[in-house]
Amino acid sequence: MDGERGSAAAPPRTSRPRSMAGYLLVPRPKDAVKGLLMPFTFGLAVAAGAELTAHTAARALVVWAALELLVYPARYQWNDIRGFVADQHHPAQQDRGRLPGPLGRARAHVTASCAVALARLALVAALVLALPGLHLGGTLAAVTVAVFGVAVVYEALRAKGTGRTGTVPPPARPAVIALWIVVGAGYVVRGMTGLALAVDLGRRPALALSAAVALWAFGIAFVTSRWALESLAFAASDHGRLTWTARAGQAREHLLALVRWLPPQLTAASPADWAPLRRRTSPTAPWNLALLVAGTAAGLTGSLLVAPASAGHALLAAALGAVTTAAVILLPWWRTGIVPAGAALQLLVLTVTEQSRPSAALLPWLCVMTAHLTYSSRSLSTMGVLPGRLRALAAVPFAALARVVVGRTTWDVIRRDPRGPR
């Protein structure tokens, strides 16, 4: 793999740049899927037997809205402000959805983003005052501090570990490796928030620890996989061989250091259309090591979630999670069959050993593997995009509402616009 040599990088298919208003409304639309993690873990706890009341459901809904519409968007805005200059030099800048440029508008755009981010955090405090019966103060304060505490560490590591070289792959320096590890902490915040709203984790420390490990490792696996795909924006094809063009000022060493674990041969027309994680990658790749830990801990978490498990049950659940996850990693060609087969094996063993609620106990592992099947099948051009049929189904209710709001005549004009609404 070459450094700053070879043919020019081939970015993914471009689209119109985002408007400033669109960015301020939804800073990271491609990250919306992460917002499902908190209600998902809350739902897992309920499926495992946690009591669901109108009060707990209302608290969970408001906390979820605050976390995903206010706290995390403000955190994303801060990240984009700090990375504004580097983002303007990214080869796929228009498609990434970050704080819009150009550099000549830096003062106006940064000021506007700061103001909106602070307004979002002020609204979090307003929710506490507006809904005193839900007792949101401690929860929202803890969530906000956790999100920005992780953000401070992340930004410090990114400043220390990137912007040093354009060599590809760059050295995996300690700061870069630490960055790969820290990115999983945000998934702990989201997932443990949902779990804690349904389960008293103070009385179940083993469950809390196991769930935190599973979420952290899953976060590392997901983000490093995504970063490996994002690195392909800096790649081009030279007769099926990847070549790279990067500059130190683009500050992407945390992405480009991962290319050492990608397959060496391109098997698609362009890097943007290549899905390298469908193939077998080194078991020592960060995403594979993290997935093994996540699968093991998820198996254990499921057993602990349904009921306090004996040592034997806990060890068996962890072992089953580890073995079946290892098979998914080592045999990627058959992973779509291995996941249901592994789920069936675990369900059988859990049932035979009289595990409480065996189906619910299986869910954490099964969901981790299902997510892995999804993100490992993506390319740079399809990352963060729903498959066509699902996208069409999801758009139906929103299209109907938009047609009513803007009127049929205006809606017909919008539909005929080849660029589409943005």
Coordinates of C-alpha atoms in Angstrom, one line a residue:
M1 CA 0.0 0.0 0.0
D2 CA 1.4 3.3 -1.0
G3 CA 1.4 6.6 0.9
E4 CA 1.1 9.9 -0.9
R5 CA 1.7 8.3 -4.3
G6 CA -0.3 6.5 -6.9
S7 CA -3.5 7.5 -8.8
A8 CA -5.8 10.1 -7.3
A9 CA -8.2 9.0 -4.6
A10 CA -11.6 8.1 -5.8
P11 CA -14.3 9.5 -3.4
P12 CA -17.7 8.0 -3.2
R13 CA -20.6 9.3 -5.3
T14 CA -21.1 13.0 -4.4
S15 CA -24.3 14.8 -3.6
R16 CA -25.3 18.4 -3.0
P17 CA -23.6 19.8 0.1
R18 CA -25.8 20.2 3.2
S19 CA -27.3 23.5 4.0
M20 CA -26.4 25.1 7.3
A21 CA -30.0 25.0 8.5
G22 CA -30.2 21.3 7.7
Y23 CA -26.9 20.6 9.6
L24 CA -28.1 22.5 12.7
L25 CA -31.3 20.6 12.7
V26 CA -29.7 17.2 12.4
P27 CA -25.9 17.2 12.7
R28 CA -25.3 13.6 11.9
P29 CA -28.1 11.9 10.0
K30 CA -26.0 8.9 9.1
D31 CA -25.4 8.2 12.8
A32 CA -29.2 8.0 13.5
V33 CA -29.0 4.2 13.9
K34 CA -27.0 4.6 17.1
G35 CA -30.0 6.3 18.6
L36 CA -31.7 2.9 18.7
L37 CA -29.3 1.5 21.3
M38 CA -30.9 3.0 24.4
P39 CA -34.5 1.9 23.7
F40 CA -33.1 -1.4 22.5
T41 CA -31.4 -2.2 25.9
F42 CA -34.5 -0.9 27.7
G43 CA -36.6 -3.3 25.6
L44 CA -34.2 -6.2 26.3
A45 CA -34.6 -5.6 30.0
V46 CA -38.4 -5.6 29.7
A47 CA -38.3 -8.8 27.6
A48 CA -36.2 -10.4 30.3
G49 CA -38.8 -9.7 33.0
A50 CA -38.3 -6.1 34.2
E51 CA -41.5 -4.4 35.3
L52 CA -42.9 -1.9 32.8
T53 CA -45.1 0.9 34.1
A54 CA -46.4 4.1 32.5
H55 CA -44.0 6.1 34.7
T56 CA -40.9 4.1 33.7
A57 CA -42.0 4.1 30.0
A58 CA -42.5 7.9 30.1
R59 CA -39.1 8.5 31.8
A60 CA -37.4 6.3 29.3
L61 CA -39.0 8.1 26.3
V62 CA -38.1 11.6 27.6
V63 CA -34.5 10.5 28.4
W64 CA -34.2 9.0 25.0
A65 CA -35.4 12.2 23.3
A66 CA -33.1 14.3 25.4
L67 CA -30.1 12.0 24.7
E68 CA -30.6 11.7 20.9
L69 CA -32.1 15.1 20.0
L70 CA -30.2 17.3 22.4
V71 CA -27.1 15.9 24.2
Y72 CA -25.6 13.8 21.4
P73 CA -26.2 16.4 18.6
A74 CA -24.5 19.0 20.8
R75 CA -21.6 16.6 21.3
Y76 CA -21.4 16.0 17.5
Q77 CA -21.4 19.7 16.8
W78 CA -18.4 20.2 19.2
N79 CA -16.6 17.4 17.4
D80 CA -17.3 19.0 14.0
I81 CA -16.2 22.4 15.2
R82 CA -12.9 21.0 16.4
G83 CA -12.4 19.1 13.1
F84 CA -13.8 21.8 10.8
V85 CA -10.5 22.6 8.9
A86 CA -9.6 18.9 8.5
D87 CA -13.2 18.1 7.3
Q88 CA -13.0 20.8 4.6
H89 CA -10.0 18.9 3.1
H90 CA -11.6 15.5 3.2
P91 CA -12.0 13.9 -0.3
A92 CA -15.7 13.0 0.5
Q93 CA -16.5 16.3 2.3
Q94 CA -19.9 16.8 0.6
D95 CA -21.1 13.3 1.5
R96 CA -20.1 13.2 5.2
G97 CA -22.6 15.7 6.5
R98 CA -20.3 17.6 8.8
L99 CA -20.4 21.3 9.6
P100 CA -20.7 23.0 6.2
G101 CA -17.9 25.2 4.8
P102 CA -16.3 26.8 3.1
L103 CA -13.3 27.9 5.2
G104 CA -14.1 31.5 4.5
R105 CA -17.4 31.1 6.4
A106 CA -15.7 29.5 9.4
R107 CA -16.5 32.3 11.9
A108 CA -20.2 32.5 11.0
H109 CA -20.7 28.8 10.8
V110 CA -18.8 27.9 14.0
T111 CA -20.5 30.7 15.9
A112 CA -24.0 29.5 14.8
S113 CA -23.1 25.9 15.6
C114 CA -21.9 26.8 19.1
A115 CA -25.0 28.8 19.8
V116 CA -27.3 25.9 18.8
A117 CA -25.3 23.4 20.7
L118 CA -25.5 25.5 23.9
A119 CA -29.2 26.0 23.3
R120 CA -29.6 22.2 23.1
L121 CA -27.9 21.8 26.4
A122 CA -30.1 24.5 27.9
L123 CA -33.2 22.6 26.8
V124 CA -31.9 19.5 28.7
A125 CA -32.0 21.6 31.9
A126 CA -35.5 23.0 30.9
L127 CA -36.8 19.4 30.6
V128 CA -35.9 18.8 34.2
L129 CA -37.8 21.8 35.3
A130 CA -40.7 21.2 33.0
L131 CA -41.3 17.6 34.0
P132 CA -40.6 17.4 37.8
G133 CA -42.8 14.4 38.3
L134 CA -40.4 12.2 36.2
H135 CA -37.4 13.0 38.4
L136 CA -35.1 13.5 35.5
G137 CA -32.4 15.7 37.2
G138 CA -30.0 13.0 38.3
T139 CA -30.4 10.9 35.1
L140 CA -30.0 13.7 32.6
A141 CA -27.1 15.2 34.5
A142 CA -25.3 11.9 34.6
V143 CA -26.0 11.2 30.9
T144 CA -24.8 14.7 29.9
V145 CA -21.6 14.5 32.0
A146 CA -20.9 11.0 30.7
V147 CA -21.3 12.0 27.0
F148 CA -19.1 15.0 27.3
G149 CA -16.6 13.3 29.6
V150 CA -16.0 10.7 26.9
A151 CA -15.9 13.5 24.3
V152 CA -13.2 15.3 26.2
V153 CA -11.0 12.2 26.3
Y154 CA -11.7 11.4 22.6
E155 CA -10.9 14.9 21.5
A156 CA -7.6 15.0 23.5
L157 CA -6.5 11.6 22.0
R158 CA -7.5 12.7 18.5
A159 CA -5.5 15.9 18.8
K160 CA -2.5 13.9 20.1
G161 CA -2.7 11.0 17.6
T162 CA -3.6 12.6 14.3
G163 CA -2.4 15.3 12.0
R164 CA 1.2 14.0 12.1
T165 CA 1.7 12.1 8.8
G166 CA 0.2 11.3 5.4
T167 CA 1.9 7.9 5.2
V168 CA -0.6 5.0 4.6
P169 CA -0.8 3.0 6.7
P170 CA 0.5 5.3 9.5
P171 CA 2.1 3.8 12.6
A172 CA -0.4 2.5 15.1
R173 CA 0.8 4.9 17.8
P174 CA -0.4 4.5 21.4
A175 CA -2.7 7.5 21.1
V176 CA -4.4 6.0 18.0
I177 CA -4.9 2.6 19.7
A178 CA -6.3 4.4 22.7
L179 CA -8.7 6.3 20.4
W180 CA -10.0 2.9 19.0
I181 CA -10.6 1.8 22.5
V182 CA -12.3 5.0 23.8
V183 CA -14.8 5.1 20.9
G184 CA -16.6 2.2 22.5
A185 CA -17.4 4.2 25.7
G186 CA -20.2 6.1 24.0
Y187 CA -22.1 2.9 23.4
V188 CA -21.8 2.1 27.1
V189 CA -23.4 5.4 27.9
R190 CA -26.3 4.8 25.5
G191 CA -26.8 1.2 26.3
M192 CA -26.4 1.4 30.1
T193 CA -28.8 4.3 30.2
G194 CA -31.6 2.2 28.7
L195 CA -30.7 -0.8 31.0
A196 CA -30.6 1.4 34.1
L197 CA -34.0 2.9 33.4
A198 CA -35.5 -0.6 33.6
V199 CA -33.3 -2.5 36.0
D200 CA -31.7 -1.6 39.4
L201 CA -28.1 -2.2 38.4
G202 CA -26.9 -1.2 41.9
R203 CA -28.3 -4.5 43.1
R204 CA -26.9 -6.5 40.2
P205 CA -23.2 -5.5 39.8
A206 CA -22.3 -8.7 37.8
L207 CA -25.0 -7.8 35.2
A208 CA -23.8 -4.2 35.1
L209 CA -20.2 -5.2 34.5
S210 CA -21.0 -7.8 31.9
A211 CA -23.4 -5.5 30.0
A212 CA -20.8 -2.6 30.1
V213 CA -18.1 -4.9 28.6
A214 CA -20.4 -6.2 25.9
L215 CA -21.5 -2.6 24.9
W216 CA -18.0 -1.2 25.0
A217 CA -16.6 -4.0 22.9
F218 CA -19.5 -3.8 20.4
G219 CA -18.9 -0.1 20.1
I220 CA -15.2 -0.7 19.3
A221 CA -16.1 -3.4 16.7
F222 CA -18.8 -1.2 15.1
V223 CA -16.7 2.0 14.9
T224 CA -13.4 0.5 13.8
S225 CA -15.3 -1.4 11.1
R226 CA -16.9 1.9 10.0
W227 CA -13.6 3.8 10.1
A228 CA -12.0 1.1 8.0
L229 CA -14.7 1.7 5.3
E230 CA -14.3 5.5 5.7
S231 CA -10.6 5.1 5.0
L232 CA -11.5 4.0 1.4
A233 CA -12.4 7.7 0.6
F234 CA -8.6 8.1 0.4
A235 CA -8.1 5.1 -1.9
A236 CA -8.0 4.5 -5.6
S237 CA -7.7 1.4 -7.7
D238 CA -4.6 0.6 -9.7
H239 CA -5.4 -2.6 -11.6
G240 CA -7.2 -4.0 -8.6
R241 CA -4.6 -2.9 -6.1
L242 CA -5.4 -0.2 -3.6
T243 CA -3.3 3.0 -3.7
W244 CA -3.7 5.8 -1.2
T245 CA -3.5 9.6 -1.2
A246 CA -3.5 11.3 2.2
R247 CA -2.0 14.4 3.8
A248 CA -1.1 15.0 7.4
G249 CA -3.5 18.0 7.6
Q250 CA -6.5 15.7 6.9
A251 CA -5.9 14.2 10.4
R252 CA -7.2 10.8 9.6
E253 CA -4.5 8.5 11.1
H254 CA -7.1 6.8 13.3
L255 CA -8.9 5.6 10.1
L256 CA -5.9 5.0 7.9
A257 CA -4.0 2.9 10.5
L258 CA -6.8 0.4 10.1
V259 CA -6.1 -0.3 6.4
R260 CA -3.3 -2.7 7.3
W261 CA -6.0 -5.2 8.1
L262 CA -8.0 -4.8 4.9
P263 CA -7.7 -7.4 2.1
P264 CA -5.0 -6.3 -0.3
Q265 CA -7.0 -6.8 -3.5
L266 CA -9.9 -4.7 -4.6
T267 CA -12.9 -6.8 -5.8
A268 CA -15.2 -4.1 -7.0
A269 CA -15.1 -1.4 -9.7
S270 CA -14.1 1.3 -7.2
P271 CA -13.1 1.5 -3.5
A272 CA -16.4 3.3 -2.7
D273 CA -18.4 0.2 -3.9
W274 CA -16.2 -2.4 -2.2
A275 CA -17.4 -4.2 0.9
P276 CA -14.1 -5.6 2.3
L277 CA -15.5 -6.9 5.6
R278 CA -17.6 -9.5 3.8
R279 CA -14.4 -11.3 3.2
R280 CA -12.1 -12.9 5.8
T281 CA -10.0 -10.3 7.6
S282 CA -7.3 -11.1 10.1
P283 CA -8.5 -12.4 13.5
T284 CA -6.3 -9.8 15.1
A285 CA -8.0 -6.9 13.3
P286 CA -9.4 -4.5 16.0
W287 CA -13.0 -5.1 14.9
N288 CA -12.6 -8.9 15.1
L289 CA -11.0 -8.9 18.5
A290 CA -13.6 -6.5 19.8
L291 CA -16.4 -8.6 18.3
L292 CA -15.1 -11.7 20.1
V293 CA -15.2 -9.9 23.4
A294 CA -18.7 -8.5 22.6
G295 CA -20.1 -11.9 21.7
T296 CA -18.7 -13.5 24.8
A297 CA -19.9 -10.8 27.1
A298 CA -23.3 -10.7 25.3
G299 CA -23.8 -14.4 26.0
L300 CA -23.1 -13.9 29.6
T301 CA -25.2 -10.7 29.8
G302 CA -28.2 -12.5 28.5
S303 CA -27.9 -15.2 31.1
L304 CA -27.5 -12.7 33.9
L305 CA -30.3 -10.4 32.6
V306 CA -33.1 -13.0 32.9
A307 CA -32.1 -14.0 36.5
P308 CA -29.1 -14.2 38.8
A309 CA -27.2 -17.1 37.3
S310 CA -25.1 -19.7 39.0
A311 CA -21.4 -19.8 38.2
G312 CA -22.0 -22.8 36.0
H313 CA -24.7 -21.2 34.0
A314 CA -22.7 -18.0 33.6
L315 CA -19.6 -19.8 32.4
L316 CA -21.5 -22.0 30.0
A317 CA -23.3 -18.9 28.5
A318 CA -20.0 -17.1 28.1
A319 CA -18.4 -20.1 26.5
L320 CA -21.2 -20.6 24.0
G321 CA -21.1 -16.9 23.1
A322 CA -17.3 -17.1 22.6
V323 CA -17.3 -20.2 20.4
T324 CA -20.2 -19.2 18.2
T325 CA -18.7 -15.7 17.7
A326 CA -15.3 -17.1 16.9
A327 CA -17.0 -19.2 14.1
V328 CA -18.6 -16.1 12.7
I329 CA -15.2 -14.3 12.6
L330 CA -13.2 -17.2 11.2
L331 CA -15.7 -18.4 8.6
P332 CA -17.2 -15.3 7.1
W333 CA -18.4 -17.0 3.9
W334 CA -20.9 -19.0 6.0
R335 CA -21.7 -16.4 8.6
T336 CA -25.3 -16.0 7.4
G337 CA -25.8 -19.6 8.3
I338 CA -23.5 -19.7 11.3
V339 CA -25.5 -17.0 13.2
P340 CA -28.9 -18.8 13.1
A341 CA -27.1 -22.2 13.7
G342 CA -25.3 -20.7 16.7
A343 CA -28.5 -19.1 18.0
A344 CA -30.2 -22.5 17.7
L345 CA -27.4 -24.3 19.6
Q346 CA -27.4 -21.7 22.4
L347 CA -31.2 -21.8 22.7
L348 CA -31.0 -25.6 22.9
V349 CA -28.4 -25.6 25.6
L350 CA -30.1 -22.9 27.6
T351 CA -33.3 -24.8 27.5
V352 CA -31.8 -28.2 28.4
T353 CA -29.9 -26.6 31.4
E354 CA -33.2 -25.0 32.5
Q355 CA -32.1 -21.4 32.1
S356 CA -34.9 -19.0 32.9
R357 CA -36.5 -17.4 29.8
P358 CA -34.0 -18.9 27.3
S359 CA -35.3 -16.9 24.4
A360 CA -34.7 -13.7 26.2
A361 CA -31.3 -14.8 27.4
L362 CA -30.3 -15.4 23.8
L363 CA -31.3 -11.9 22.5
P364 CA -28.2 -9.9 23.5
W365 CA -25.9 -12.3 21.5
L366 CA -28.3 -12.6 18.6
C367 CA -28.6 -8.8 18.3
V368 CA -24.8 -8.3 18.4
M369 CA -24.4 -10.8 15.6
T370 CA -27.3 -9.4 13.5
A371 CA -25.7 -6.0 13.7
H372 CA -22.4 -7.5 12.7
L373 CA -24.0 -9.1 9.6
T374 CA -25.4 -5.8 8.7
Y375 CA -22.4 -3.5 9.0
S376 CA -19.9 -6.1 7.6
S377 CA -21.9 -6.2 4.4
R378 CA -21.7 -2.4 3.8
S379 CA -19.5 -0.4 1.4
L380 CA -18.5 3.2 1.7
S381 CA -21.3 4.2 -0.7
T382 CA -24.0 2.3 1.3
M383 CA -22.7 3.0 4.8
G384 CA -25.5 4.7 6.9
V385 CA -28.0 4.1 4.1
L386 CA -31.0 1.8 4.4
P387 CA -31.5 -0.8 1.7
G388 CA -33.7 0.4 -1.1
R389 CA -36.9 -1.5 -0.1
L390 CA -36.6 -0.6 3.6
R391 CA -35.9 3.0 2.7
A392 CA -39.0 3.1 0.5
L393 CA -41.1 1.6 3.2
A394 CA -39.8 4.0 5.8
A395 CA -40.5 6.9 3.5
V396 CA -44.2 6.1 2.9
P397 CA -45.6 7.8 6.1
F398 CA -43.2 10.8 5.8
A399 CA -44.1 11.3 2.1
A400 CA -47.8 11.3 2.9
L401 CA -47.3 13.8 5.7
A402 CA -45.1 16.0 3.5
R403 CA -47.7 15.9 0.7
V404 CA -50.4 17.2 3.0
V405 CA -48.1 19.9 4.5
V406 CA -46.7 21.4 1.3
G407 CA -49.7 20.7 -1.0
R408 CA -50.0 18.2 -3.8
T409 CA -48.8 20.7 -6.5
T410 CA -45.6 21.6 -4.7
W411 CA -45.0 18.0 -3.8
D412 CA -45.2 17.0 -7.4
V413 CA -42.6 19.6 -8.3
I414 CA -40.3 18.4 -5.5
R415 CA -40.7 14.8 -6.7
R416 CA -39.7 15.8 -10.3
D417 CA -36.5 17.5 -9.1
P418 CA -33.7 15.1 -10.1
R419 CA -31.7 16.1 -7.0
G420 CA -34.6 15.3 -4.7
P421 CA -35.4 17.0 -1.4
R422 CA -32.6 17.4 1.1

